[in-house]
PDB file of C-alpha atoms in Angstrom:
ATOM      1  CA  GLN A   1      85.585  85.031 117.046  1.00  0.00           C
ATOM      2  CA  VAL A   2      88.425  86.600 115.137  1.00  0.00           C
ATOM      3  CA  GLN A   3      88.382  88.082 111.647  1.00  0.00           C
ATOM      4  CA  LEU A   4      91.341  88.846 109.423  1.00  0.00           C
ATOM      5  CA  VAL A   5      90.664  91.343 106.647  1.00  0.00           C
ATOM      6  CA  GLU A   6      93.218  91.872 103.896  1.00  0.00           C
ATOM      7  CA  SER A   7      93.541  94.829 101.560  1.00  0.00           C
ATOM      8  CA  GLY A   8      95.977  96.240  99.040  1.00  0.00           C
ATOM      9  CA  GLY A   9      96.006  93.657  96.279  1.00  0.00           C
ATOM     10  CA  GLY A  10      95.653  94.541  92.635  1.00  0.00           C
ATOM     11  CA  LEU A  11      97.259  94.636  89.219  1.00  0.00           C
ATOM     12  CA  VAL A  12     100.798  95.961  88.838  1.00  0.00           C
ATOM     13  CA  GLN A  13     103.466  95.855  86.157  1.00  0.00           C
ATOM     14  CA  ALA A  14     106.609  93.827  86.629  1.00  0.00           C
ATOM     15  CA  GLY A  15     109.121  95.790  88.648  1.00  0.00           C
ATOM     16  CA  GLY A  16     106.413  97.652  90.498  1.00  0.00           C
ATOM     17  CA  SER A  17     105.382  97.605  94.140  1.00  0.00           C
ATOM     18  CA  LEU A  18     102.333  96.830  96.236  1.00  0.00           C
ATOM     19  CA  ARG A  19     101.647  96.935  99.949  1.00  0.00           C
ATOM     20  CA  LEU A  20      99.269  94.442 101.515  1.00  0.00           C
ATOM     21  CA  SER A  21      97.618  95.013 104.871  1.00  0.00           C
ATOM     22  CA  CYS A  22      95.789  92.611 107.159  1.00  0.00           C
ATOM     23  CA  ALA A  23      93.883  93.744 110.207  1.00  0.00           C
ATOM     24  CA  ALA A  24      92.705  91.365 112.909  1.00  0.00           C
ATOM     25  CA  SER A  25      89.566  92.133 114.891  1.00  0.00           C
ATOM     26  CA  GLY A  26      87.308  90.410 117.390  1.00  0.00           C
ATOM     27  CA  THR A  27      88.113  88.677 120.651  1.00  0.00           C
ATOM     28  CA  ILE A  28      91.874  89.091 120.854  1.00  0.00           C
ATOM     29  CA  PHE A  29      94.002  88.584 123.930  1.00  0.00           C
ATOM     30  CA  SER A  30      97.242  88.633 121.962  1.00  0.00           C
ATOM     31  CA  ILE A  31      98.635  87.544 118.623  1.00  0.00           C
ATOM     32  CA  ASN A  32     101.747  85.440 118.283  1.00  0.00           C
ATOM     33  CA  VAL A  33     102.946  84.811 114.758  1.00  0.00           C
ATOM     34  CA  MET A  34     101.388  86.665 111.829  1.00  0.00           C
ATOM     35  CA  ASP A  35     102.249  85.588 108.348  1.00  0.00           C
ATOM     36  CA  TRP A  36     101.490  85.797 104.674  1.00  0.00           C
ATOM     37  CA  TYR A  37     100.921  82.824 102.389  1.00  0.00           C
ATOM     38  CA  ARG A  38     100.212  82.762  98.688  1.00  0.00           C
ATOM     39  CA  GLN A  39      98.665  80.337  96.267  1.00  0.00           C
ATOM     40  CA  ALA A  40      99.163  80.514  92.525  1.00  0.00           C
ATOM     41  CA  PRO A  41      96.854  78.682  90.109  1.00  0.00           C
ATOM     42  CA  GLY A  42      97.604  74.971  90.093  1.00  0.00           C
ATOM     43  CA  LYS A  43     100.115  75.246  92.931  1.00  0.00           C
ATOM     44  CA  GLN A  44     100.073  74.569  96.647  1.00  0.00           C
ATOM     45  CA  ARG A  45      99.769  77.341  99.166  1.00  0.00           C
ATOM     46  CA  GLU A  46     103.221  78.449 100.300  1.00  0.00           C
ATOM     47  CA  LEU A  47     104.568  80.553 103.136  1.00  0.00           C
ATOM     48  CA  VAL A  48     105.861  83.915 101.945  1.00  0.00           C
ATOM     49  CA  ALA A  49     106.893  85.635 105.175  1.00  0.00           C
ATOM     50  CA  ALA A  50     106.256  85.450 108.905  1.00  0.00           C
ATOM     51  CA  ILE A  51     106.798  87.758 111.855  1.00  0.00           C
ATOM     52  CA  THR A  52     106.626  87.189 115.592  1.00  0.00           C
ATOM     53  CA  SER A  53     105.126  89.587 118.102  1.00  0.00           C
ATOM     54  CA  GLY A  54     108.687  90.608 118.954  1.00  0.00           C
ATOM     55  CA  GLY A  55     109.431  91.544 115.358  1.00  0.00           C
ATOM     56  CA  ARG A  56     111.539  88.594 114.313  1.00  0.00           C
ATOM     57  CA  SER A  57     110.861  87.753 110.663  1.00  0.00           C
ATOM     58  CA  ASN A  58     111.684  85.140 108.078  1.00  0.00           C
ATOM     59  CA  TYR A  59     111.087  84.896 104.360  1.00  0.00           C
ATOM     60  CA  ALA A  60     110.808  82.406 101.548  1.00  0.00           C
ATOM     61  CA  ASP A  61     113.980  82.391  99.471  1.00  0.00           C
ATOM     62  CA  SER A  62     112.022  83.508  96.426  1.00  0.00           C
ATOM     63  CA  VAL A  63     111.061  86.839  98.021  1.00  0.00           C
ATOM     64  CA  LYS A  64     114.092  87.661 100.161  1.00  0.00           C
ATOM     65  CA  ASP A  65     115.445  91.161  99.556  1.00  0.00           C
ATOM     66  CA  ARG A  66     112.244  92.107  97.676  1.00  0.00           C
ATOM     67  CA  PHE A  67     109.483  91.729 100.268  1.00  0.00           C
ATOM     68  CA  THR A  68     109.336  93.133 103.787  1.00  0.00           C
ATOM     69  CA  ILE A  69     106.915  92.004 106.477  1.00  0.00           C
ATOM     70  CA  SER A  70     106.094  94.274 109.392  1.00  0.00           C
ATOM     71  CA  ARG A  71     103.390  94.597 112.023  1.00  0.00           C
ATOM     72  CA  ASP A  72     101.754  97.110 114.299  1.00  0.00           C
ATOM     73  CA  ASN A  73     100.896  95.257 117.494  1.00  0.00           C
ATOM     74  CA  ALA A  74      98.755  98.111 118.795  1.00  0.00           C
ATOM     75  CA  LYS A  75      96.558  97.845 115.692  1.00  0.00           C
ATOM     76  CA  ASN A  76      96.731  94.041 115.363  1.00  0.00           C
ATOM     77  CA  THR A  77      97.812  94.606 111.799  1.00  0.00           C
ATOM     78  CA  VAL A  78     100.449  92.992 109.608  1.00  0.00           C
ATOM     79  CA  TYR A  79     101.829  94.413 106.384  1.00  0.00           C
ATOM     80  CA  LEU A  80     103.668  93.029 103.394  1.00  0.00           C
ATOM     81  CA  GLN A  81     105.629  95.498 101.309  1.00  0.00           C
ATOM     82  CA  MET A  82     106.342  93.916  97.935  1.00  0.00           C
ATOM     83  CA  ASN A  83     108.940  95.516  95.694  1.00  0.00           C
ATOM     84  CA  SER A  84     110.481  94.502  92.376  1.00  0.00           C
ATOM     85  CA  LEU A  85     107.468  92.342  91.645  1.00  0.00           C
ATOM     86  CA  LYS A  86     107.781  89.557  89.113  1.00  0.00           C
ATOM     87  CA  SER A  87     105.163  87.704  87.099  1.00  0.00           C
ATOM     88  CA  GLU A  88     105.810  84.639  89.249  1.00  0.00           C
ATOM     89  CA  ASP A  89     104.573  86.587  92.283  1.00  0.00           C
ATOM     90  CA  THR A  90     101.063  86.468  90.808  1.00  0.00           C
ATOM     91  CA  ALA A  91      98.865  84.635  93.299  1.00  0.00           C
ATOM     92  CA  VAL A  92      96.140  84.992  95.866  1.00  0.00           C
ATOM     93  CA  TYR A  93      97.795  86.223  99.059  1.00  0.00           C
ATOM     94  CA  TYR A  94      96.391  85.074 102.383  1.00  0.00           C
ATOM     95  CA  CYS A  95      96.962  86.546 105.801  1.00  0.00           C
ATOM     96  CA  HIS A  96      97.255  84.093 108.684  1.00  0.00           C
ATOM     97  CA  ALA A  97      97.650  84.547 112.413  1.00  0.00           C
ATOM     98  CA  PHE A  98      97.829  82.498 115.597  1.00  0.00           C
ATOM     99  CA  VAL A  99      95.492  84.409 117.888  1.00  0.00           C
ATOM    100  CA  LEU A 100      95.011  83.910 121.596  1.00  0.00           C
ATOM    101  CA  THR A 101      91.434  84.708 122.554  1.00  0.00           C
ATOM    102  CA  THR A 102      92.337  84.148 126.208  1.00  0.00           C
ATOM    103  CA  ALA A 103      95.658  83.476 127.927  1.00  0.00           C
ATOM    104  CA  HIS A 104      95.201  79.749 127.256  1.00  0.00           C
ATOM    105  CA  ASN A 105      93.242  79.426 124.003  1.00  0.00           C
ATOM    106  CA  GLU A 106      95.061  79.865 120.694  1.00  0.00           C
ATOM    107  CA  TYR A 107      93.452  79.525 117.286  1.00  0.00           C
ATOM    108  CA  SER A 108      94.685  79.538 113.722  1.00  0.00           C
ATOM    109  CA  ASN A 109      92.894  82.174 111.656  1.00  0.00           C
ATOM    110  CA  TRP A 110      92.902  82.924 107.923  1.00  0.00           C
ATOM    111  CA  GLY A 111      91.886  85.931 105.890  1.00  0.00           C
ATOM    112  CA  GLN A 112      89.765  85.658 102.778  1.00  0.00           C
ATOM    113  CA  GLY A 113      92.652  86.315 100.400  1.00  0.00           C
ATOM    114  CA  THR A 114      93.549  89.166  98.083  1.00  0.00           C
ATOM    115  CA  GLN A 115      94.557  88.807  94.442  1.00  0.00           C
ATOM    116  CA  VAL A 116      97.934  90.101  93.301  1.00  0.00           C
ATOM    117  CA  THR A 117      98.521  90.075  89.558  1.00  0.00           C
ATOM    118  CA  VAL A 118     101.854  91.091  88.056  1.00  0.00           C
ATOM    119  CA  SER A 119     101.866  91.742  84.331  1.00  0.00           C
ATOM    120  CA  SER A 120     105.055  91.252  82.378  1.00  0.00           C
TER     121      SER A 120
END
C-alpha cells in the first residue's frame, strides 16, 4: 500500500506565498508522474501542475509564472511553491501520484487534501 501525506496548507493574504509538500510512503518501486490538483467549492477538481520523474513539468494556464512544482526523488516527495496567491486560488489541494509497487504494477494514489485559503 502507498500513502500520500500533504502538508503546508493554510490561510494567507492575497499576494502571499505558501509551499505545499507531499510525501509518498509504503511499498514503492518507483514513482512516475506526481502532480497537484485542486478543487474549489462548487467546482470540479482540476490539474494545477505535474512533474515527471525526470523533472519535466507542466502547469495550468491560471498558475503559470506563479506556481512552481518540484520533486525530490530520493525522498519520494513533491512540492508546490505558490507565489502571488489570489483569492481564486482558494481550494482544497490534492497530491496525486502514479506509483509502481513493482516493476509491472502501477497504481493511482491520492492524498487526503490540504486546504488553502487566500483572503483578499
